[in-house]
């Protein structure tokens, strides 16, 4: 590990001492930039190494007709850069690096596409002319295609047009190969022209239809796109791989009263004789197919001109005014990114569109970003602060992609983290700059960082750079590893290098690879160039290996012995799973400051402290690891709040919870730690306390009711004091953080059964039910709904109907979604069935099925009913959420993951044993691993928890 040796020399002859350290200082990651200076060997702590590292069901409809020569000429541009197609394959795919990719005999340089959607038949007619660079003499051309009827095909070169003599469609690889009688010579510039017809499907993939109700309650439609990861092939025949970049000329034909949008600005608009219009757009930069976008519909917009190109937010008529916040934020963000990346945003406009049916949160199409309605439109009168923060995060994430992903793109999907990890990190970085009052880096520890470690602590996790071979594998890596662990290791290296140096490396990366494709090593090379450190040697293990370590600490006076081993939540690490030795950025905090350059990459190491009275590893929790302290040290740290940052205190709780889950510590110790923090004042720490209680309750969900009642009493005792101290009246002078703390405390105390909070919730809800739509503050709307469902008459039957009506008739999508998410919280058997019925009776869009069912996982009755419903309706779910797309895996995880026993695992495995698991197998495995972890935890610590609850007076012995 050469960079570690330069920055922090590791020797076998000396222990780590702090007496000569001159560079240690007080440090706050959220307050200011770090210095970019590299510490010298004489000013950097050293560690003694005591070991050396080890080596480290798709349907296609195709009709091939004879083609006619075409006289239309197309402008040709330079070829797209290719990185993984060394030779032509004999079939429609080339097996390169284990990947199924298109043969490399031809490369696209430009697409000219014309589409005409029909909202009566939900079909569209299309023509695409693809300029090709012929790399090798060939008689075949293969493209990607799904669910498209081919009408005519021809290839034109050297002044003549040729029709194929043979067509071969391979459904498994989603390709079609056309064979021509004459060989197309190498070096030729050819044009492949295809006329076709496609369907505006209702699967939220490719070119699809989205429905909404207008002001009169009539159903209206728009046509829109979602191409990522591999659904451009559903919209038109194309070379659907991220490394096959090309330019695009798009023309849309539609009713003259509708709006047509694409990635670029309008070049020409012409009225046609049939009452329609033809809208042609300027040629795009060279880009990947997954970034292609076009939309046709009745849309309105608001515009912001605070940036050098116009920013527009589009929505269906009547809701466009809710786009002002996002439009203003986008203008500021693009200007900020221009300066931060030192590379001007290259497109002539930025459109952002709220789509009524959308499977993801948003999609970064270059110049035409699409969003779920709730993630773009903001009503400050009816939305909570959490919703405002969510919108800001999503907008800044997608705009970061305009550079990191769109301008510079991973060469294949195993590099997805390059796009998503960085955009995630950048959304937090820019959020901190724009909204310092939100203290986002504090919440990062309990959000992205916690999410990354949660999934990566399972055996069924995957490396950040996960090998991807088949199309069916791609959707499943859009998960916490690519997004959250990816951003966490970038945060880690940004702290190690210094934020200024890190961003300088990013600038060099973008400038060197603009309009091209990269691999992870290209990013490390740019950061190495900017920092003078061997970043790739430091970071390769973190991207190529699964998991992360737990660092066990042994104290011997002023000497600390540290040992790293792989952490698994299931507490059953096998020797062959514990061979990786991670480079550890220790981040040692002492009373003198933080030793940020202190590192080791061996199984064991020893360090010496000048003052062993106080220390903490992983300052601000920027290192991706857990720390196992001796119990006495953990207790001392719990009492040293004045020496710890907010991130430290929240991270300590996160580590303690994870280590209790996996058996490194007793659950009673975690509960004692929570009690010790009852005087905490910071929102983020209280948020983590709530998360720890929630995880315990989830694991003990099927234990005797007296146990859960005991936990609720404990929850009430923790949260009631601060709830009554700060109150739940939201005042204009309240800071954003105080608003969040009030909302959190009110909800947690109410869930614990605090009588005054429950009474207040009922009072607000009654006013709301009587017609006062503003009776419930948006920040506590979820909590009030939840509380009244738990404490209403007849187990919330009446309350469920009122909340259901709020879902049907809410003023905004946000209000409706809050109601929908809460309905499943009712434990009443009739309400549970009504909630489940919503998912398939047409009331709930496919994109929102996860919302009502996620609430059902909060209680045992709902968890069991949800699993029965899943088995009974499996065929319907597969039809509504095709496995080849992205949503089925999430639904499978939700419908199975609430269980806590080995018996449940056996039942789930039996059900899925004869099912085709393609497209959701990874999600299922992760869900089962989570159940195993909970089952082992409860089995191991059941008596410990019972004894603790009894000793604290939360349960009666005879009821256990």
CSV table of N, CA and C in Angstrom, one decimal, residues 645-775:
chain,number,residue,atom,x,y,z
A,645,UNK,N,-18.2,14.7,18.4
A,645,UNK,CA,-19.1,15.4,17.5
A,645,UNK,C,-20.4,14.7,17.5
A,646,UNK,N,-21.4,15.3,16.9
A,646,UNK,CA,-22.7,14.7,16.7
A,646,UNK,C,-22.6,13.5,15.9
A,647,UNK,N,-21.8,13.5,14.8
A,647,UNK,CA,-21.5,12.3,14.0
A,647,UNK,C,-21.0,11.2,14.8
A,648,UNK,N,-20.1,11.5,15.8
A,648,UNK,CA,-19.5,10.5,16.6
A,648,UNK,C,-20.5,9.8,17.5
A,649,UNK,N,-21.4,10.6,18.1
A,649,UNK,CA,-22.4,10.1,19.0
A,649,UNK,C,-23.4,9.2,18.3
A,650,UNK,N,-23.8,9.7,17.1
A,650,UNK,CA,-24.8,8.9,16.3
A,650,UNK,C,-24.1,7.6,15.8
A,651,UNK,N,-22.8,7.8,15.3
A,651,UNK,CA,-22.1,6.6,14.8
A,651,UNK,C,-21.9,5.6,15.9
A,652,UNK,N,-21.6,6.0,17.1
A,652,UNK,CA,-21.4,5.1,18.2
A,652,UNK,C,-22.6,4.2,18.4
A,653,UNK,N,-23.8,4.9,18.3
A,653,UNK,CA,-25.0,4.1,18.5
A,653,UNK,C,-25.2,3.1,17.3
A,654,UNK,N,-24.9,3.6,16.1
A,654,UNK,CA,-25.0,2.7,15.0
A,654,UNK,C,-24.1,1.5,15.1
A,655,UNK,N,-22.9,1.7,15.5
A,655,UNK,CA,-22.0,0.6,15.7
A,655,UNK,C,-22.5,-0.4,16.8
A,656,UNK,N,-22.9,0.2,17.9
A,656,UNK,CA,-23.4,-0.6,19.1
A,656,UNK,C,-24.6,-1.4,18.6
A,657,UNK,N,-25.5,-0.8,17.8
A,657,UNK,CA,-26.7,-1.6,17.4
A,657,UNK,C,-26.3,-2.7,16.5
A,658,UNK,N,-25.4,-2.5,15.5
A,658,UNK,CA,-24.9,-3.5,14.6
A,658,UNK,C,-24.2,-4.6,15.3
A,659,UNK,N,-23.4,-4.3,16.3
A,659,UNK,CA,-22.6,-5.3,17.0
A,659,UNK,C,-23.5,-6.1,18.0
A,660,UNK,N,-24.5,-5.5,18.5
A,660,UNK,CA,-25.5,-6.3,19.3
A,660,UNK,C,-26.2,-7.3,18.3
A,661,UNK,N,-26.6,-6.8,17.2
A,661,UNK,CA,-27.3,-7.6,16.2
A,661,UNK,C,-26.5,-8.9,15.9
A,662,UNK,N,-25.2,-8.7,15.7
A,662,UNK,CA,-24.4,-9.8,15.3
A,662,UNK,C,-23.7,-10.5,16.4
A,663,UNK,N,-24.0,-10.2,17.7
A,663,UNK,CA,-23.5,-11.0,18.8
A,663,UNK,C,-22.1,-10.6,19.4
A,664,UNK,N,-21.6,-9.5,18.9
A,664,UNK,CA,-20.3,-9.0,19.5
A,664,UNK,C,-20.5,-8.4,20.9
A,665,UNK,N,-21.7,-7.9,21.1
A,665,UNK,CA,-22.1,-7.3,22.4
A,665,UNK,C,-23.5,-7.7,22.7
A,666,UNK,N,-23.9,-7.7,24.0
A,666,UNK,CA,-25.2,-8.0,24.4
A,666,UNK,C,-26.2,-6.9,24.1
A,667,UNK,N,-27.4,-7.2,23.8
A,667,UNK,CA,-28.4,-6.2,23.6
A,667,UNK,C,-28.7,-5.4,24.8
A,668,UNK,N,-28.5,-6.0,26.0
A,668,UNK,CA,-28.7,-5.2,27.2
A,668,UNK,C,-27.7,-4.0,27.3
A,669,UNK,N,-26.5,-4.2,26.7
A,669,UNK,CA,-25.5,-3.2,26.7
A,669,UNK,C,-26.0,-2.0,25.8
A,670,UNK,N,-26.6,-2.4,24.7
A,670,UNK,CA,-27.1,-1.4,23.8
A,670,UNK,C,-28.2,-0.6,24.5
A,671,UNK,N,-29.1,-1.3,25.2
A,671,UNK,CA,-30.2,-0.6,25.8
A,671,UNK,C,-29.7,0.3,26.9
A,672,UNK,N,-28.7,-0.1,27.6
A,672,UNK,CA,-28.1,0.7,28.7
A,672,UNK,C,-27.5,2.0,28.0
A,673,UNK,N,-26.9,1.8,26.9
A,673,UNK,CA,-26.3,3.0,26.2
A,673,UNK,C,-27.4,4.0,25.8
A,674,UNK,N,-28.5,3.5,25.3
A,674,UNK,CA,-29.7,4.3,25.0
A,674,UNK,C,-30.2,5.1,26.2
A,675,UNK,N,-30.2,4.4,27.3
A,675,UNK,CA,-30.6,5.1,28.6
A,675,UNK,C,-29.7,6.2,28.9
A,676,UNK,N,-28.4,6.0,28.7
A,676,UNK,CA,-27.3,6.9,29.0
A,676,UNK,C,-27.4,8.2,28.2
A,677,UNK,N,-28.2,8.1,27.1
A,677,UNK,CA,-28.3,9.3,26.2
A,677,UNK,C,-29.6,10.0,26.3
A,678,UNK,N,-30.3,9.8,27.4
A,678,UNK,CA,-31.6,10.4,27.5
A,678,UNK,C,-31.6,11.9,27.7
A,679,UNK,N,-30.4,12.5,28.0
A,679,UNK,CA,-30.3,13.9,28.1
A,679,UNK,C,-29.8,14.5,26.8
A,680,UNK,N,-29.7,13.8,25.7
A,680,UNK,CA,-29.2,14.2,24.4
A,680,UNK,C,-30.1,15.4,23.9
A,681,UNK,N,-29.5,16.3,23.2
A,681,UNK,CA,-30.2,17.5,22.7
A,681,UNK,C,-30.2,17.5,21.2
A,682,UNK,N,-29.4,16.7,20.5
A,682,UNK,CA,-29.2,16.9,19.0
A,682,UNK,C,-30.2,15.9,18.3
A,683,UNK,N,-30.8,16.5,17.3
A,683,UNK,CA,-31.8,15.7,16.5
A,683,UNK,C,-31.2,14.5,15.9
A,684,UNK,N,-30.0,14.6,15.3
A,684,UNK,CA,-29.5,13.4,14.6
A,684,UNK,C,-29.2,12.2,15.6
A,685,UNK,N,-28.8,12.5,16.8
A,685,UNK,CA,-28.6,11.5,17.8
A,685,UNK,C,-29.9,10.9,18.2
A,686,UNK,N,-30.9,11.7,18.4
A,686,UNK,CA,-32.2,11.2,18.7
A,686,UNK,C,-32.8,10.3,17.5
A,687,UNK,N,-32.5,10.7,16.3
A,687,UNK,CA,-32.9,10.0,15.2
A,687,UNK,C,-32.3,8.6,15.2
A,688,UNK,N,-31.0,8.5,15.6
A,688,UNK,CA,-30.4,7.2,15.6
A,688,UNK,C,-30.9,6.4,16.8
A,689,UNK,N,-31.2,7.0,17.9
A,689,UNK,CA,-31.9,6.3,19.0
A,689,UNK,C,-33.2,5.7,18.6
A,690,UNK,N,-34.0,6.4,17.8
A,690,UNK,CA,-35.2,5.9,17.3
A,690,UNK,C,-35.0,4.7,16.4
A,691,UNK,N,-33.9,4.8,15.6
A,691,UNK,CA,-33.6,3.7,14.6
A,691,UNK,C,-33.2,2.5,15.4
A,692,UNK,N,-32.4,2.6,16.5
A,692,UNK,CA,-32.0,1.5,17.3
A,692,UNK,C,-33.2,0.8,17.9
A,693,UNK,N,-34.1,1.6,18.5
A,693,UNK,CA,-35.4,1.0,19.1
A,693,UNK,C,-36.2,0.3,18.0
A,694,UNK,N,-36.3,0.9,16.8
A,694,UNK,CA,-37.0,0.3,15.7
A,694,UNK,C,-36.5,-1.0,15.3
A,695,UNK,N,-35.1,-1.1,15.2
A,695,UNK,CA,-34.5,-2.4,14.8
A,695,UNK,C,-34.7,-3.5,15.8
A,696,UNK,N,-34.7,-3.1,17.1
A,696,UNK,CA,-35.0,-4.1,18.2
A,696,UNK,C,-36.4,-4.6,18.1
A,697,UNK,N,-37.3,-3.7,18.0
A,697,UNK,CA,-38.7,-4.0,17.9
A,697,UNK,C,-39.0,-4.9,16.7
A,698,UNK,N,-38.3,-4.6,15.5
A,698,UNK,CA,-38.5,-5.4,14.3
A,698,UNK,C,-38.0,-6.8,14.5
A,699,UNK,N,-36.9,-7.0,15.2
A,699,UNK,CA,-36.4,-8.3,15.4
A,699,UNK,C,-37.3,-9.1,16.4
A,700,UNK,N,-37.9,-8.5,17.4
A,700,UNK,CA,-38.7,-9.1,18.4
A,700,UNK,C,-40.2,-9.0,18.0
A,701,UNK,N,-40.5,-8.8,16.7
A,701,UNK,CA,-41.8,-8.5,16.3
A,701,UNK,C,-42.8,-9.7,16.6
A,702,UNK,N,-42.3,-10.9,16.6
A,702,UNK,CA,-43.2,-12.1,16.8
A,702,UNK,C,-43.0,-12.7,18.2
A,703,UNK,N,-42.3,-12.0,19.0
A,703,UNK,CA,-42.2,-12.4,20.4
A,703,UNK,C,-43.4,-12.1,21.2
A,704,UNK,N,-43.6,-12.6,22.4
A,704,UNK,CA,-44.8,-12.3,23.2
A,704,UNK,C,-45.1,-10.9,23.3
A,705,UNK,N,-46.4,-10.6,23.2
A,705,UNK,CA,-46.8,-9.2,23.2
A,705,UNK,C,-46.3,-8.4,24.4
A,706,UNK,N,-46.1,-9.0,25.5
A,706,UNK,CA,-45.6,-8.3,26.7
A,706,UNK,C,-44.2,-7.7,26.4
A,707,UNK,N,-43.4,-8.4,25.6
A,707,UNK,CA,-42.1,-7.9,25.3
A,707,UNK,C,-42.2,-6.6,24.5
A,708,UNK,N,-43.1,-6.6,23.4
A,708,UNK,CA,-43.3,-5.4,22.6
A,708,UNK,C,-43.9,-4.3,23.4
A,709,UNK,N,-44.8,-4.6,24.4
A,709,UNK,CA,-45.3,-3.6,25.2
A,709,UNK,C,-44.2,-3.0,26.1
A,710,UNK,N,-43.3,-3.9,26.6
A,710,UNK,CA,-42.2,-3.4,27.3
A,710,UNK,C,-41.3,-2.4,26.6
A,711,UNK,N,-41.0,-2.7,25.3
A,711,UNK,CA,-40.3,-1.8,24.5
A,711,UNK,C,-41.0,-0.5,24.2
A,712,UNK,N,-42.3,-0.6,24.1
A,712,UNK,CA,-43.0,0.7,23.9
A,712,UNK,C,-43.0,1.6,25.1
A,713,UNK,N,-43.0,0.9,26.3
A,713,UNK,CA,-42.9,1.7,27.5
A,713,UNK,C,-41.5,2.4,27.6
A,714,UNK,N,-40.5,1.6,27.2
A,714,UNK,CA,-39.2,2.1,27.2
A,714,UNK,C,-39.0,3.3,26.2
A,715,UNK,N,-39.6,3.1,25.0
A,715,UNK,CA,-39.6,4.2,24.0
A,715,UNK,C,-40.3,5.4,24.5
A,716,UNK,N,-41.4,5.2,25.2
A,716,UNK,CA,-42.1,6.4,25.8
A,716,UNK,C,-41.2,7.1,26.9
A,717,UNK,N,-40.6,6.3,27.7
A,717,UNK,CA,-39.8,6.9,28.8
A,717,UNK,C,-38.6,7.7,28.2
A,718,UNK,N,-38.0,7.2,27.1
A,718,UNK,CA,-36.9,7.9,26.5
A,718,UNK,C,-37.4,9.2,25.8
A,719,UNK,N,-38.5,9.2,25.1
A,719,UNK,CA,-38.9,10.3,24.3
A,719,UNK,C,-39.8,11.3,24.9
A,720,UNK,N,-40.6,10.9,25.9
A,720,UNK,CA,-41.6,11.8,26.5
A,720,UNK,C,-41.0,13.0,27.1
A,721,UNK,N,-39.9,12.9,27.8
A,721,UNK,CA,-39.4,14.1,28.5
A,721,UNK,C,-39.0,15.2,27.4
A,722,UNK,N,-38.3,14.9,26.4
A,722,UNK,CA,-37.9,15.9,25.4
A,722,UNK,C,-39.1,16.3,24.6
A,723,UNK,N,-40.0,15.5,24.4
A,723,UNK,CA,-41.2,15.8,23.7
A,723,UNK,C,-42.0,17.0,24.4
A,724,UNK,N,-42.2,16.8,25.7
A,724,UNK,CA,-42.9,17.8,26.5
A,724,UNK,C,-42.0,19.0,26.7
A,725,UNK,N,-40.7,18.9,26.7
A,725,UNK,CA,-39.9,20.0,26.8
A,725,UNK,C,-39.9,21.0,25.6
A,726,UNK,N,-39.9,20.4,24.4
A,726,UNK,CA,-39.8,21.3,23.2
A,726,UNK,C,-41.2,21.5,22.6
A,727,UNK,N,-42.2,20.6,23.0
A,727,UNK,CA,-43.5,20.7,22.5
A,727,UNK,C,-43.7,20.3,21.0
A,728,UNK,N,-44.9,20.5,20.5
A,728,UNK,CA,-45.2,20.1,19.1
A,728,UNK,C,-45.9,21.2,18.4
A,729,UNK,N,-45.9,22.4,18.9
A,729,UNK,CA,-46.3,23.5,18.1
A,729,UNK,C,-45.2,24.1,17.3
A,730,UNK,N,-45.4,24.2,16.0
A,730,UNK,CA,-44.4,24.6,15.1
A,730,UNK,C,-44.5,26.1,14.8
A,731,UNK,N,-43.4,26.8,15.2
A,731,UNK,CA,-43.4,28.3,15.2
A,731,UNK,C,-42.5,28.8,14.1
A,732,UNK,N,-42.8,29.9,13.5
A,732,UNK,CA,-42.0,30.5,12.4
A,732,UNK,C,-40.6,30.6,12.8
A,733,UNK,N,-40.3,30.9,14.1
A,733,UNK,CA,-38.9,31.1,14.5
A,733,UNK,C,-38.1,29.8,14.7
A,734,UNK,N,-38.8,28.7,14.7
A,734,UNK,CA,-38.1,27.4,14.9
A,734,UNK,C,-37.1,27.2,13.8
A,735,UNK,N,-35.9,26.8,14.2
A,735,UNK,CA,-34.9,26.4,13.2
A,735,UNK,C,-35.4,25.1,12.5
A,736,UNK,N,-34.8,24.8,11.3
A,736,UNK,CA,-35.2,23.6,10.6
A,736,UNK,C,-34.9,22.4,11.5
A,737,UNK,N,-33.7,22.4,12.1
A,737,UNK,CA,-33.4,21.2,13.0
A,737,UNK,C,-34.3,21.0,14.1
A,738,UNK,N,-34.8,22.1,14.7
A,738,UNK,CA,-35.7,22.0,15.8
A,738,UNK,C,-37.1,21.5,15.3
A,739,UNK,N,-37.5,21.9,14.1
A,739,UNK,CA,-38.7,21.3,13.5
A,739,UNK,C,-38.6,19.8,13.4
A,740,UNK,N,-37.5,19.4,12.9
A,740,UNK,CA,-37.3,17.9,12.7
A,740,UNK,C,-37.3,17.2,14.1
A,741,UNK,N,-36.6,17.8,15.1
A,741,UNK,CA,-36.6,17.2,16.4
A,741,UNK,C,-38.0,17.1,17.0
A,742,UNK,N,-38.8,18.2,16.8
A,742,UNK,CA,-40.2,18.2,17.3
A,742,UNK,C,-41.0,17.1,16.7
A,743,UNK,N,-40.8,16.9,15.4
A,743,UNK,CA,-41.6,15.9,14.7
A,743,UNK,C,-41.2,14.5,15.1
A,744,UNK,N,-39.9,14.3,15.2
A,744,UNK,CA,-39.4,13.0,15.6
A,744,UNK,C,-39.9,12.6,17.0
A,745,UNK,N,-39.7,13.5,17.9
A,745,UNK,CA,-40.0,13.3,19.3
A,745,UNK,C,-41.5,13.0,19.5
A,746,UNK,N,-42.3,13.8,18.8
A,746,UNK,CA,-43.8,13.7,18.9
A,746,UNK,C,-44.2,12.3,18.5
A,747,UNK,N,-43.6,11.9,17.3
A,747,UNK,CA,-44.0,10.6,16.8
A,747,UNK,C,-43.6,9.5,17.7
A,748,UNK,N,-42.3,9.5,18.1
A,748,UNK,CA,-41.8,8.4,19.0
A,748,UNK,C,-42.5,8.3,20.3
A,749,UNK,N,-42.8,9.4,20.9
A,749,UNK,CA,-43.5,9.4,22.2
A,749,UNK,C,-44.9,8.9,22.0
A,750,UNK,N,-45.5,9.3,20.9
A,750,UNK,CA,-46.9,8.8,20.6
A,750,UNK,C,-46.9,7.3,20.3
A,751,UNK,N,-45.9,6.8,19.5
A,751,UNK,CA,-45.8,5.4,19.2
A,751,UNK,C,-45.6,4.6,20.5
A,752,UNK,N,-45.0,5.2,21.5
A,752,UNK,CA,-44.8,4.6,22.8
A,752,UNK,C,-46.0,4.7,23.7
A,753,UNK,N,-47.0,5.4,23.3
A,753,UNK,CA,-48.2,5.5,24.0
A,753,UNK,C,-48.3,6.6,25.0
A,754,UNK,N,-47.5,7.7,24.9
A,754,UNK,CA,-47.6,8.8,25.8
A,754,UNK,C,-49.0,9.4,25.7
A,755,UNK,N,-49.7,9.5,26.8
A,755,UNK,CA,-51.1,9.8,26.9
A,755,UNK,C,-51.4,11.2,26.3
A,756,UNK,N,-50.5,12.2,26.7
A,756,UNK,CA,-50.8,13.6,26.2
A,756,UNK,C,-50.6,13.7,24.7
A,757,UNK,N,-49.6,13.0,24.2
A,757,UNK,CA,-49.3,13.1,22.8
A,757,UNK,C,-50.4,12.4,22.0
A,758,UNK,N,-50.9,11.2,22.5
A,758,UNK,CA,-52.0,10.5,21.8
A,758,UNK,C,-53.2,11.4,21.8
A,759,UNK,N,-53.5,12.1,22.9
A,759,UNK,CA,-54.7,12.9,23.0
A,759,UNK,C,-54.6,14.1,22.0
A,760,UNK,N,-53.4,14.7,21.9
A,760,UNK,CA,-53.2,15.8,21.0
A,760,UNK,C,-53.3,15.3,19.5
A,761,UNK,N,-52.8,14.1,19.2
A,761,UNK,CA,-53.0,13.6,17.9
A,761,UNK,C,-54.5,13.4,17.5
A,762,UNK,N,-55.2,12.8,18.5
A,762,UNK,CA,-56.6,12.6,18.3
A,762,UNK,C,-57.4,13.9,18.1
A,763,UNK,N,-57.0,14.9,18.8
A,763,UNK,CA,-57.7,16.2,18.7
A,763,UNK,C,-57.4,16.9,17.3
A,764,UNK,N,-56.2,16.8,16.9
A,764,UNK,CA,-55.8,17.3,15.6
A,764,UNK,C,-56.5,16.6,14.5
A,765,UNK,N,-56.6,15.2,14.6
A,765,UNK,CA,-57.2,14.4,13.6
A,765,UNK,C,-58.7,14.7,13.5
A,766,UNK,N,-59.3,14.9,14.7
A,766,UNK,CA,-60.8,15.2,14.6
A,766,UNK,C,-61.1,16.5,13.9
A,767,UNK,N,-60.3,17.5,14.1
A,767,UNK,CA,-60.4,18.7,13.4
A,767,UNK,C,-60.2,18.5,11.9
A,768,UNK,N,-59.2,17.7,11.5
A,768,UNK,CA,-59.0,17.4,10.1
A,768,UNK,C,-60.2,16.7,9.5
A,769,UNK,N,-60.7,15.7,10.3
A,769,UNK,CA,-61.8,14.9,9.8
A,769,UNK,C,-63.1,15.8,9.6
A,770,UNK,N,-63.2,16.8,10.4
A,770,UNK,CA,-64.3,17.7,10.4
A,770,UNK,C,-64.2,18.8,9.3
A,771,UNK,N,-63.1,18.7,8.5
A,771,UNK,CA,-63.0,19.6,7.4
A,771,UNK,C,-61.9,20.7,7.5
A,772,UNK,N,-61.1,20.7,8.6
A,772,UNK,CA,-60.0,21.7,8.7
A,772,UNK,C,-58.8,21.0,8.1
A,773,UNK,N,-58.5,21.2,6.8
A,773,UNK,CA,-57.5,20.5,6.1
A,773,UNK,C,-56.1,20.8,6.6
A,774,UNK,N,-56.0,22.0,7.3
A,774,UNK,CA,-54.7,22.4,7.8
A,774,UNK,C,-54.5,22.2,9.3
A,775,UNK,N,-55.4,21.4,9.9
A,775,UNK,CA,-55.4,21.1,11.3
A,775,UNK,C,-54.1,20.4,11.8
